[in-house]
mmCIF file of C-alpha atoms in Angstrom:
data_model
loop_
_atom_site.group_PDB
_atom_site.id
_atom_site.type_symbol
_atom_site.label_atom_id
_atom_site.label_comp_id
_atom_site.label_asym_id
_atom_site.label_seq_id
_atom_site.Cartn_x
_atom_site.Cartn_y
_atom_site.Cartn_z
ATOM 1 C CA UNK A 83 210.327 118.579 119.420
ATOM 2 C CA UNK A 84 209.621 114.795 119.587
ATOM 3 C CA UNK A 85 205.866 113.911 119.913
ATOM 4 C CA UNK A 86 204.333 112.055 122.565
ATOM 5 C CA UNK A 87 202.721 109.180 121.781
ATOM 6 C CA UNK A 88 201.402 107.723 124.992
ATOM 7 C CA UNK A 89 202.580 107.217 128.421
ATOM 8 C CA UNK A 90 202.750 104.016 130.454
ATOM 9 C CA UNK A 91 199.781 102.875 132.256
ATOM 10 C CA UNK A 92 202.217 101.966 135.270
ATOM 11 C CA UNK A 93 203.085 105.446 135.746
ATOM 12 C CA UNK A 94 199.389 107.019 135.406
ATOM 13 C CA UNK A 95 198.277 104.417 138.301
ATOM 14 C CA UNK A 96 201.420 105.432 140.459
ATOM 15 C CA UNK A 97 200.208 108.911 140.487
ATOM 16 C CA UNK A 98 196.157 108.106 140.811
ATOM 17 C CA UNK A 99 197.512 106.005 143.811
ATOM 18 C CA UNK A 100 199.013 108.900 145.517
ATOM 19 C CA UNK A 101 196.732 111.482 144.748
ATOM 20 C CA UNK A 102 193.894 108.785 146.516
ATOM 21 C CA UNK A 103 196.162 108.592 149.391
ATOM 22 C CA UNK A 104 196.632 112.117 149.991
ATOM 23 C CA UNK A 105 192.837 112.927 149.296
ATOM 24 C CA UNK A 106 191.513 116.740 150.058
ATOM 25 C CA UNK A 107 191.813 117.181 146.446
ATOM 26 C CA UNK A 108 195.587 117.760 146.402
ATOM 27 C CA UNK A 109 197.747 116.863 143.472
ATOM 28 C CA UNK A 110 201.062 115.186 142.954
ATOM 29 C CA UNK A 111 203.239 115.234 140.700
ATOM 30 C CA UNK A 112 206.851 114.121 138.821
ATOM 31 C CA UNK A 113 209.630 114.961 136.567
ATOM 32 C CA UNK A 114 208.703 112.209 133.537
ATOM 33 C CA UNK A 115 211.323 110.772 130.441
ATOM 34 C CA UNK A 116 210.331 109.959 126.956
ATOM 35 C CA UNK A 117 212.006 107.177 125.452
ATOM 36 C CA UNK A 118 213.175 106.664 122.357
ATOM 37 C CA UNK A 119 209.712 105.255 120.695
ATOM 38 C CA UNK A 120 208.135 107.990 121.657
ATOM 39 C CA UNK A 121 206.339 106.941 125.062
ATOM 40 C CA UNK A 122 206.967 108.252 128.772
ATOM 41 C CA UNK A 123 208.112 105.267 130.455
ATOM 42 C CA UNK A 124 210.190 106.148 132.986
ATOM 43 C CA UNK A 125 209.583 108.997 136.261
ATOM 44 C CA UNK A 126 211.370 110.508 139.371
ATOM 45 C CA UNK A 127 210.011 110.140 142.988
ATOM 46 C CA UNK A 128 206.740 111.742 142.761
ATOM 47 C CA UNK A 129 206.172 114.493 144.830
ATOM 48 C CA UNK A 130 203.002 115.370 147.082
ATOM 49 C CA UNK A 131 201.281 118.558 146.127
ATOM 50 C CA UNK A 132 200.407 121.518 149.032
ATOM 51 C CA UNK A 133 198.392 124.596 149.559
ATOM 52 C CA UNK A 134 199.769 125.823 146.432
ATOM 53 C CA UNK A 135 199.920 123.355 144.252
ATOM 54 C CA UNK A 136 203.022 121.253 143.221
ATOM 55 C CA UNK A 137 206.572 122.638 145.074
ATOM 56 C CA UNK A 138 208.398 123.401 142.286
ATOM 57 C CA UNK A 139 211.810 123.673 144.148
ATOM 58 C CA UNK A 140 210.801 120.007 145.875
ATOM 59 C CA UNK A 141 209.762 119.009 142.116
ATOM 60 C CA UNK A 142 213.215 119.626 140.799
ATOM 61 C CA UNK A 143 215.765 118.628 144.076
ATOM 62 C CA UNK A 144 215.437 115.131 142.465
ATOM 63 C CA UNK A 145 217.653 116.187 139.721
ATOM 64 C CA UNK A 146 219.631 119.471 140.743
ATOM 65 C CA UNK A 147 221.073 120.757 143.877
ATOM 66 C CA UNK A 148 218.776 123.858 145.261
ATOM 67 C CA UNK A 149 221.109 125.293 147.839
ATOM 68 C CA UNK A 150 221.904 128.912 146.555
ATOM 69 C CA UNK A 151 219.975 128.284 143.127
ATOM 70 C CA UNK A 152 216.964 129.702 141.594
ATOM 71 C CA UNK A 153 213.876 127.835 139.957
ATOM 72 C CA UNK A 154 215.624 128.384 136.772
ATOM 73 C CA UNK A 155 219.007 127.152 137.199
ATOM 74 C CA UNK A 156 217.317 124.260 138.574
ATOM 75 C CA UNK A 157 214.844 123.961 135.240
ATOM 76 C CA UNK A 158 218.118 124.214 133.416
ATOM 77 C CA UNK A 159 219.743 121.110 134.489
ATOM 78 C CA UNK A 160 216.396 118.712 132.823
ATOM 79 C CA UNK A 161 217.600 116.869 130.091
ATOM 80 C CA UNK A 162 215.693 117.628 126.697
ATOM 81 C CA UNK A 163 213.191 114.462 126.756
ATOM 82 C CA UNK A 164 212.146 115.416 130.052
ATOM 83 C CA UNK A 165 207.919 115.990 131.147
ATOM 84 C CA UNK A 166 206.461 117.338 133.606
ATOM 85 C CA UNK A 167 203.937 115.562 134.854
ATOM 86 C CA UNK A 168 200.489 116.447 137.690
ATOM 87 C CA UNK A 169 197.551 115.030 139.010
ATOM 88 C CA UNK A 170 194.143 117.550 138.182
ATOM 89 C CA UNK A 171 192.228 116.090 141.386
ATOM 90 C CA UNK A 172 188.157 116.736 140.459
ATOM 91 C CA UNK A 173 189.172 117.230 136.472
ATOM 92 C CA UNK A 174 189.275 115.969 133.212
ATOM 93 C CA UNK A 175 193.111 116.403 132.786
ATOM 94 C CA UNK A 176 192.399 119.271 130.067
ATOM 95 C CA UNK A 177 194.844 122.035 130.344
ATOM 96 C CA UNK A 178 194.031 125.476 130.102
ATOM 97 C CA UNK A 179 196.670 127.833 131.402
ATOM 98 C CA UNK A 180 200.184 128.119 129.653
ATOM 99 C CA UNK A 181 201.896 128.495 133.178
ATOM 100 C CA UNK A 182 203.686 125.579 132.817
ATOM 101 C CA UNK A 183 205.333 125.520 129.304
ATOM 102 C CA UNK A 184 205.819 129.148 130.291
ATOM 103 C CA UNK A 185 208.320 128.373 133.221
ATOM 104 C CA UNK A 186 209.653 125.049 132.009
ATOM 105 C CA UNK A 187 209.754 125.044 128.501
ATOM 106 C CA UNK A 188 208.877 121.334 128.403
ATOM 107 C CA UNK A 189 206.030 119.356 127.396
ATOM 108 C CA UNK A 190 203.358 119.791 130.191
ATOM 109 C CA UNK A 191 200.599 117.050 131.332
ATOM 110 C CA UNK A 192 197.897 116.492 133.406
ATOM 111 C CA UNK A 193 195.982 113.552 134.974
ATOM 112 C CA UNK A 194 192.582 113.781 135.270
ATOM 113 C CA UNK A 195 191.227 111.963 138.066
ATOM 114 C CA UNK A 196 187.328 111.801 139.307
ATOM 115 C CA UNK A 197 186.135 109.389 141.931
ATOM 116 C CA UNK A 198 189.774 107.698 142.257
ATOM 117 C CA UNK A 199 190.222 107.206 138.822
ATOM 118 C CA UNK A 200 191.894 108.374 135.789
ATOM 119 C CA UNK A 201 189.613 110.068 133.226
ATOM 120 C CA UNK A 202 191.694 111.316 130.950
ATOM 121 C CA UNK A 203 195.542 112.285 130.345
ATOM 122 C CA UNK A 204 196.120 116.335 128.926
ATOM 123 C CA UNK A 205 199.021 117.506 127.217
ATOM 124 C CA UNK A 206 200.062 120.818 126.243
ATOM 125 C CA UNK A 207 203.283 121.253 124.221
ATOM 126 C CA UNK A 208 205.432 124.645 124.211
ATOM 127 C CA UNK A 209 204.800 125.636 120.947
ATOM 128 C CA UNK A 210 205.091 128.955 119.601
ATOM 129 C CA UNK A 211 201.346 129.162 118.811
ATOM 130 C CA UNK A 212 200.557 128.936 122.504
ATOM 131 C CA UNK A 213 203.434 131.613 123.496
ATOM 132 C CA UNK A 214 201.729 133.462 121.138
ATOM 133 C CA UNK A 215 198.170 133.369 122.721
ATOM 134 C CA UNK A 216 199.585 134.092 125.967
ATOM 135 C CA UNK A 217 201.425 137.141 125.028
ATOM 136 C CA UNK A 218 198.172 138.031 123.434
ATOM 137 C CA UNK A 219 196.475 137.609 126.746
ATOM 138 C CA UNK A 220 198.238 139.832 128.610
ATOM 139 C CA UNK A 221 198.185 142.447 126.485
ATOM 140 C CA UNK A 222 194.548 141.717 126.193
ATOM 141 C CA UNK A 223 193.914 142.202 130.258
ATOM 142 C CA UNK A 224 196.036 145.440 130.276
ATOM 143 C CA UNK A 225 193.714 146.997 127.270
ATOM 144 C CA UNK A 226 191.007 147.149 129.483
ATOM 145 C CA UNK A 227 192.656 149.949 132.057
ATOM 146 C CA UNK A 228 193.357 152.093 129.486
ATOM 147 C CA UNK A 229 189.762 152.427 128.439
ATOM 148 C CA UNK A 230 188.116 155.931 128.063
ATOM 149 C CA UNK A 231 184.271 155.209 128.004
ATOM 150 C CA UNK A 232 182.206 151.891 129.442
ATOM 151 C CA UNK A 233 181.812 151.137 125.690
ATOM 152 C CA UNK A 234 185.316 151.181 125.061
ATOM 153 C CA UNK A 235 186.153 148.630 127.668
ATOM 154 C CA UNK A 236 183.498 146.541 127.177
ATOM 155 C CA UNK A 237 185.153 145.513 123.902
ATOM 156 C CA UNK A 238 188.415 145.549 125.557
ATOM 157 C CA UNK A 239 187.016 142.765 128.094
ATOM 158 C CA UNK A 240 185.123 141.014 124.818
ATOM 159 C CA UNK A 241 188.559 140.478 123.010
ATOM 160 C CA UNK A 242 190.041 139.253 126.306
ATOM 161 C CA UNK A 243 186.948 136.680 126.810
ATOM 162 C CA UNK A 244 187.538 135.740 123.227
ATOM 163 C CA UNK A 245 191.428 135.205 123.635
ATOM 164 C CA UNK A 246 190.255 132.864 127.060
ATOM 165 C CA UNK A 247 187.969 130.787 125.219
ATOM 166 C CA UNK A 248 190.756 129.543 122.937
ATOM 167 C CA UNK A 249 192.409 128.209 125.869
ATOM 168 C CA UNK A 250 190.311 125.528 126.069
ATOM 169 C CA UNK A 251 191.841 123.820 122.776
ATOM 170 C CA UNK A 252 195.228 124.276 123.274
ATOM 171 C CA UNK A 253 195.989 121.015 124.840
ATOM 172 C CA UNK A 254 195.514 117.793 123.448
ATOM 173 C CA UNK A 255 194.609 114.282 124.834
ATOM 174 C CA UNK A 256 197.582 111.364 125.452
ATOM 175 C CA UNK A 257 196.685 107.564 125.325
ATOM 176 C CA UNK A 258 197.502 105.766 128.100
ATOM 177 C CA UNK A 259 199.532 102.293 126.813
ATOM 178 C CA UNK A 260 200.873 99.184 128.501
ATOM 179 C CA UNK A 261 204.433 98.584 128.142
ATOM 180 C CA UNK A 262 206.374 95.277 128.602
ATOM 181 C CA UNK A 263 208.916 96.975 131.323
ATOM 182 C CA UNK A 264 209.738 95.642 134.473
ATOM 183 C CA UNK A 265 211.596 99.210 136.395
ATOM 184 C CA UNK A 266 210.134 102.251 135.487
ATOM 185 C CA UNK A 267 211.344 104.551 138.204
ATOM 186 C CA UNK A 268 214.340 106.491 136.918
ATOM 187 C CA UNK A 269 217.651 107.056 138.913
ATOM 188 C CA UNK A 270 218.974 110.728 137.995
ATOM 189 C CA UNK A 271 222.556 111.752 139.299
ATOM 190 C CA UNK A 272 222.315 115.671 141.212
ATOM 191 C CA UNK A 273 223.807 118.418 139.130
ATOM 192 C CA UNK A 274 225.864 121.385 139.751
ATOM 193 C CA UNK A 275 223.289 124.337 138.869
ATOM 194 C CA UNK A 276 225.614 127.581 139.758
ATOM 195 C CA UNK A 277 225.623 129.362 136.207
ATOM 196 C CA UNK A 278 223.957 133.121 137.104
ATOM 197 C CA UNK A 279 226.631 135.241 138.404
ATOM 198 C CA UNK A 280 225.918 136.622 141.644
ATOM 199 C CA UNK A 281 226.443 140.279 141.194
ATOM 200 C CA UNK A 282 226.308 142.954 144.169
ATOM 201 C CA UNK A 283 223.926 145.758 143.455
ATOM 202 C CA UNK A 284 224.812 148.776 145.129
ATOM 203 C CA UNK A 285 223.098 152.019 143.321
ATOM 204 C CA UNK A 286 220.983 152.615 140.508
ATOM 205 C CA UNK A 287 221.183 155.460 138.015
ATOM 206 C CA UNK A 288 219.166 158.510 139.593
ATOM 207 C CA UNK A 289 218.010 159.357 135.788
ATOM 208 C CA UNK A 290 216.750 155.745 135.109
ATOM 209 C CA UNK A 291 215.312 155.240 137.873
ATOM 210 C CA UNK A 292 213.222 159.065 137.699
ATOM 211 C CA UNK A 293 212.122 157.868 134.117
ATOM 212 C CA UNK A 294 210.377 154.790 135.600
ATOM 213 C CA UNK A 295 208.893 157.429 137.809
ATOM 214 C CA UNK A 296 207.648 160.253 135.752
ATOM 215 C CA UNK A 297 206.457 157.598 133.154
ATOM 216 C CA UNK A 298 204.220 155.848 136.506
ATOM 217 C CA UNK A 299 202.689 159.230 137.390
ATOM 218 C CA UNK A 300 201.592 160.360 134.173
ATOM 219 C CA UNK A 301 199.730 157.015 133.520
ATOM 220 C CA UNK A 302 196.456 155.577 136.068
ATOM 221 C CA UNK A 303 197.405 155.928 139.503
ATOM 222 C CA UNK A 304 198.517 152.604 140.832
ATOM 223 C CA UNK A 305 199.662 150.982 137.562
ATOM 224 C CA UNK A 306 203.490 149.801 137.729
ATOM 225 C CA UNK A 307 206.302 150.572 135.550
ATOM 226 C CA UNK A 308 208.999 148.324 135.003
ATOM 227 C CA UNK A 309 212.394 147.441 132.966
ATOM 228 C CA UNK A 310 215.490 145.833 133.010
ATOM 229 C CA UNK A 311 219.072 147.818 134.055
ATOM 230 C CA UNK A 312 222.376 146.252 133.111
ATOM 231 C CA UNK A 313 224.110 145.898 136.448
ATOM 232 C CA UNK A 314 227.941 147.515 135.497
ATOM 233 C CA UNK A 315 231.078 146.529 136.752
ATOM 234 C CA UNK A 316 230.447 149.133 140.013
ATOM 235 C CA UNK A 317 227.297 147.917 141.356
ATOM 236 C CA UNK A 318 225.392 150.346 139.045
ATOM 237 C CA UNK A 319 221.917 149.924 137.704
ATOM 238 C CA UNK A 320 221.753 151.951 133.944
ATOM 239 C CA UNK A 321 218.217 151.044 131.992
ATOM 240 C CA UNK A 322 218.982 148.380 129.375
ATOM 241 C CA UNK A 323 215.436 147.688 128.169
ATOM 242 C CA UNK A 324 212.150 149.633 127.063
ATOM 243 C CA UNK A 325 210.167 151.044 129.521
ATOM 244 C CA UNK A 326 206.685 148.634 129.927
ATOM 245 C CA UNK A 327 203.493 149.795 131.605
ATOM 246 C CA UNK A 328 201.797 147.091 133.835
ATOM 247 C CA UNK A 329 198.189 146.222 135.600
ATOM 248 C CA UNK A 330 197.715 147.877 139.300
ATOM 249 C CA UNK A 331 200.388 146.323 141.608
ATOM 250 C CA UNK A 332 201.762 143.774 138.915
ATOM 251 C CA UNK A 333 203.832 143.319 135.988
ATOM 252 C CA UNK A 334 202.639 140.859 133.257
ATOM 253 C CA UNK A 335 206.315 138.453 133.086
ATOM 254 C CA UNK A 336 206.010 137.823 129.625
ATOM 255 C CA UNK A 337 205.225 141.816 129.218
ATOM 256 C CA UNK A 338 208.015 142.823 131.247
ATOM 257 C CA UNK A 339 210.531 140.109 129.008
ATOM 258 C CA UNK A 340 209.840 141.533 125.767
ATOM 259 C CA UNK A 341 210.631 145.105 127.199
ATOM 260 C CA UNK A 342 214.639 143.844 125.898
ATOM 261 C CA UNK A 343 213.623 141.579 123.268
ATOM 262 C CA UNK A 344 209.941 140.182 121.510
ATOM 263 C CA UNK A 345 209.602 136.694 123.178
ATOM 264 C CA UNK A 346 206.041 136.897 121.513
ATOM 265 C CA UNK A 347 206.842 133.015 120.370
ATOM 266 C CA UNK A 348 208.782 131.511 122.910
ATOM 267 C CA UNK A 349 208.871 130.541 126.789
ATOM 268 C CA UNK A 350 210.163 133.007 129.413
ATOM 269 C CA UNK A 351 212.539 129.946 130.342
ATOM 270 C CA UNK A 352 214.159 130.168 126.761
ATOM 271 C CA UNK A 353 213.685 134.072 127.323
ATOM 272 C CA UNK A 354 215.839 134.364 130.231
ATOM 273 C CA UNK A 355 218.498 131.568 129.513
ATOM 274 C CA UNK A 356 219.413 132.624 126.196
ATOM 275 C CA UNK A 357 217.943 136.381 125.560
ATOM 276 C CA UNK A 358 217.907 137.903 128.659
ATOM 277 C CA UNK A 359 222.287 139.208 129.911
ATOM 278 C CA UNK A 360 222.658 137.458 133.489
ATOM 279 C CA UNK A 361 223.912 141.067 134.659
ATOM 280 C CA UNK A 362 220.599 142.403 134.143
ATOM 281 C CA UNK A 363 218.076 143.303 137.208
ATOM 282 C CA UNK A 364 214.268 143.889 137.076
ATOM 283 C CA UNK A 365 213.534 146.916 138.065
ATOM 284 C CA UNK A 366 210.322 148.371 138.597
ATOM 285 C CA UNK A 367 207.930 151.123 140.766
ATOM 286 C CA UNK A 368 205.845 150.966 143.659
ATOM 287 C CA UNK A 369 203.153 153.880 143.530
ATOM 288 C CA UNK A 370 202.279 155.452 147.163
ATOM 289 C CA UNK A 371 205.574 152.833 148.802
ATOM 290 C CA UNK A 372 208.735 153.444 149.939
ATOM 291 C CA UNK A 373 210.667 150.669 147.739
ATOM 292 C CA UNK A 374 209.870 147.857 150.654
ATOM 293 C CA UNK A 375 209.191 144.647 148.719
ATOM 294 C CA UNK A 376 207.711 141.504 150.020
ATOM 295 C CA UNK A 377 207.555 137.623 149.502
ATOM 296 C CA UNK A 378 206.039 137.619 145.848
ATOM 297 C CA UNK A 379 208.477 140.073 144.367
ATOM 298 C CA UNK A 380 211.267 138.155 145.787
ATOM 299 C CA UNK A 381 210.087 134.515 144.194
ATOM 300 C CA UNK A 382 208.920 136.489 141.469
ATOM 301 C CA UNK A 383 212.178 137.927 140.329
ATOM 302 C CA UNK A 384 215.487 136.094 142.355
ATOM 303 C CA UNK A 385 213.277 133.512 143.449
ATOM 304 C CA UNK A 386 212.054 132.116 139.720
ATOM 305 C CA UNK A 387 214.818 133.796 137.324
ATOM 306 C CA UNK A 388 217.849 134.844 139.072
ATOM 307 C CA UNK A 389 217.829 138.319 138.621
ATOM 308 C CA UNK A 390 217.748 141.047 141.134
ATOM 309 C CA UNK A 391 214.516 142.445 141.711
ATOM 310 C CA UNK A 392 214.185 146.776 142.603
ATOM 311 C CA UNK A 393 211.655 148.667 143.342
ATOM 312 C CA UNK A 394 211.474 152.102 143.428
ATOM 313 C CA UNK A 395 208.752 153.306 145.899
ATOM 314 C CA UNK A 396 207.490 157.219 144.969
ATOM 315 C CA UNK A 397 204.677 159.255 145.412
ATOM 316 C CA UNK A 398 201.914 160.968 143.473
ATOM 317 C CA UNK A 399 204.303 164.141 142.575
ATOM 318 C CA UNK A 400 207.219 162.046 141.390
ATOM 319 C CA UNK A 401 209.377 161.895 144.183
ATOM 320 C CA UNK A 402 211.390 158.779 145.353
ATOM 321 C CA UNK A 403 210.791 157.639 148.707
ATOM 322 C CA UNK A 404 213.562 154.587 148.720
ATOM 323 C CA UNK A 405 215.235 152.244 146.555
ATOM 324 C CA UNK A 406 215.290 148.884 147.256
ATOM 325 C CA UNK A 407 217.131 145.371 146.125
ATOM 326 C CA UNK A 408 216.465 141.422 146.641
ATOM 327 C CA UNK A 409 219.308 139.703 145.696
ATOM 328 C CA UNK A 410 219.488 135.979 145.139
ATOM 329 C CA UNK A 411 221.347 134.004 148.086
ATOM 330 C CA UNK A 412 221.456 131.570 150.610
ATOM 331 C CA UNK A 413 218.581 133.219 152.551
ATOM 332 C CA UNK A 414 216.063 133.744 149.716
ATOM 333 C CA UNK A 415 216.118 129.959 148.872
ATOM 334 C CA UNK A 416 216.470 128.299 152.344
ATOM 335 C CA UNK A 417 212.810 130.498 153.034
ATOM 336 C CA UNK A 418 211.488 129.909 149.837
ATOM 337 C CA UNK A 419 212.417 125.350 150.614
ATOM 338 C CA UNK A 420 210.882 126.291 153.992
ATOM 339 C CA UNK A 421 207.915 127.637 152.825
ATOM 340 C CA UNK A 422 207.160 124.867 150.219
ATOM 341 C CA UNK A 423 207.877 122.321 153.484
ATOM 342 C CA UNK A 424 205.338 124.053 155.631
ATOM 343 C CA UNK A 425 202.904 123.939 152.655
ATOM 344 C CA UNK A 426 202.960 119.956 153.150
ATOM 345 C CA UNK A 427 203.315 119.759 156.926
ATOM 346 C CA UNK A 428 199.745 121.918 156.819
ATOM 347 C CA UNK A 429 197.953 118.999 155.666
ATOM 348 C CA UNK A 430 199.723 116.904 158.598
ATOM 349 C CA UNK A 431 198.730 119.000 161.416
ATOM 350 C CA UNK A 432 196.525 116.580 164.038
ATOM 351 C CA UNK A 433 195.383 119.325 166.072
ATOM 352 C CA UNK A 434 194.195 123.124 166.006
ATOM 353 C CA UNK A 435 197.600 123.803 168.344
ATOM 354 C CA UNK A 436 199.916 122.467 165.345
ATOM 355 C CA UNK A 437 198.122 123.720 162.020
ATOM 356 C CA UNK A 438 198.666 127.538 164.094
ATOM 357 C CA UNK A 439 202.138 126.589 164.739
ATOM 358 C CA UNK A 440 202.765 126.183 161.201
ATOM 359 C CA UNK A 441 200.472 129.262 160.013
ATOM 360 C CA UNK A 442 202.404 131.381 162.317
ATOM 361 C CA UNK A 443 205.438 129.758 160.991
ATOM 362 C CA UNK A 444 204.193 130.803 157.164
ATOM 363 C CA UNK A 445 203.808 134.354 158.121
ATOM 364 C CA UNK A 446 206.961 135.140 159.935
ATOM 365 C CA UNK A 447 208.528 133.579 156.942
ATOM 366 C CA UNK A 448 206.279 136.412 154.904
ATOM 367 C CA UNK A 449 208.154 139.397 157.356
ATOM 368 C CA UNK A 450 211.765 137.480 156.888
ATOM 369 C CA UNK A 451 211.508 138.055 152.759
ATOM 370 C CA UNK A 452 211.022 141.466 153.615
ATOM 371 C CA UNK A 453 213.936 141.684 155.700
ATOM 372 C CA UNK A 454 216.184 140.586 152.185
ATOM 373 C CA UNK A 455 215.417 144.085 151.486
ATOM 374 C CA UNK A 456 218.567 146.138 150.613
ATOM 375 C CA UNK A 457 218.748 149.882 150.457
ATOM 376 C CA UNK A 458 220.332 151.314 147.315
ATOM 377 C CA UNK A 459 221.376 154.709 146.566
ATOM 378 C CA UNK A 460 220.916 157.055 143.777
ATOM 379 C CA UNK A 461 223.325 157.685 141.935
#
């Protein structure tokens, strides 16, 4: 991977502009280019930053269609010398998370800004030492559930301090340079981004799916089990990973990716582009539900990698309530753009009338991702 040498002081003021005019501490952000010398000297539109954080999906429209596509297939169509770039509104600019080499697989960097100025410019590559640490830290975080005695999990939660502390020098600092350029907003043509087959998902193997089940009861009560099942040519879900055990209510993603292959030193973008089959579905329990899934599973699998998400909703003796399915479609990403546009029109809102206009707007679009839900049978 080419090293960053600096990035132009033009750009860095563009974004500390923006960030100053949007105040309430909310970021902004853009899709960045490194030249040939080395230096980022050339950016996309930048984009305004919401109750979230940066819209991802809004993020990457400036360079790939998003009707019908998810985060990934999006991510996919950034050419290799590509950054991703964010305002840290109120810090330094040091990184400290591995979120965003995670998803993107790209160089990630932060501007620190404190009373309306820059402070400092942070940079964390995806290298395999830092997919390393973060597969580390999830293992780390489940340790401490599986714990037998306070003394026990006291060292559990030590080792998992320990692994956070080296967070904070994994990211480095970038100089900021003047360069002798008179246009440094890039022009980028829309691509195509339709590569993950849409397949229809109609049952799921009753012995598969009674594994994930048997293994969930006979661990903590609450903890999730998950896998992946190779979707067949029928509609059929047959297991086609390990079986993983996860926290209460959540799977850990890089956890759940290296239940079909070790991604201990690489991103879960490189994971599920050139490891993970495109027929494969992510299928996992729901202890005390029915198999009803909601907004977060839906972004979480569909939403970010293109995969069908299941859950399989059971109770405390083993037996299945309901299977469900969210597919990835029209729907899915026309809520999931709406959603990221309400997260900007919150910070618009003159009066108390509008800003509960738009909240009730935000939670209706919370019921409609549970409406994606698709029974499947056993079969």
């Amino acid at each position: 991977m080419q090293e960053v040498k600096g990035i132009a002081e033009e750009i860095v003021n563009r974004l500390v502009e923006r960030s100053n005019e949007l105040g309430e501490g909310r970021s902004v952000g853009t899709i960045a280019y490194l030249d040939d010398q080395g230096y980022i000297s050339s950016y996309n539109k930048i984009i305004n930053g919401g109750l979230s954080g940066l819209p991802y999906r809004l993020l990457l429209s400036e360079i790939s269609q998003k009707n019908y596509c998810s985060l990934l297939e999006m991510i996919n169509q950034l050419p290799d010398n590509a950054v991703v770039i964010s305002t840290d509104p109120g810090e330094s600019g040091i990184i400290v998370n591995t979120g965003g080499i995670n998803i993107f697989n790209l160089p990630v960097i932060k501007v620190g800004v404190k009373n309306g100025s820059a402070v400092g410019v942070g940079i964390l590559y995806p290298e395999k030492k830092n997919f390393n640490l973060a597969t580390k830290s999830e293992k780390a975080q489940l340790d401490s559930l599986t714990a037998m005695s306070m003394e026990s999990e006291r060292e559990a939660l030590k080792i998992s301090t320990e692994i956070k502390l080296k967070y904070l020098h994994i990211s480095g600092e970038l100089p900021i340079v003047s360069l002798d350029k008179d246009n440094y907003q890039k022009n980028i043509h829309k691509n195509e981004c339709m590569n993950i087959p849409r397949l229809d998902v109609k049952k799921i193997d009753e012995a598969f799916a009674q594994k994930l089940v048997n293994k969930s009861i006979n661990i903590e009560q609450g903890r999730e089990v998950a896998a992946f099942g190779k979707i067949n040519d029928d509609g059929v879900v047959v297991q086609a990973s390990e079986l993983v055990v996860g926290g209460m209510g959540y799977i850990p993603p890089r956890l759940l990716a290296s239940s079909y292959h070790d991604i201990s030193d690489i991103s879960l973008q490189e994971a599920y582009s050139e490891i993970i089959p495109t027929n494969t579905a992510i299928v996992h329990t729901h202890p005390g539900g029915t198999g009803v899934m909601h907004m977060s599973d839906a972004m979480a699998g569909p939403g970010m990698w293109g995969r069908p998400i299941m859950a399989i909703g059971h109770n405390k003796r083993g037996k299945i309530r309901g299977v469900s399915v969210i597919e990835l479609g029209d729907r899915l990403c026309k809520l999931a753009d709406e959603n990221e546009d309400l997260e900007q029109k919150f910070f618009e809102a003159e009066t108390p009338e509008e800003e509960l206009k738009i909240r009730k707007r935000r939670y209706k679009i919370a019921q409609e991702f549970t409406d994606l839900c698709k029974q499947v049978e056993l079969n």
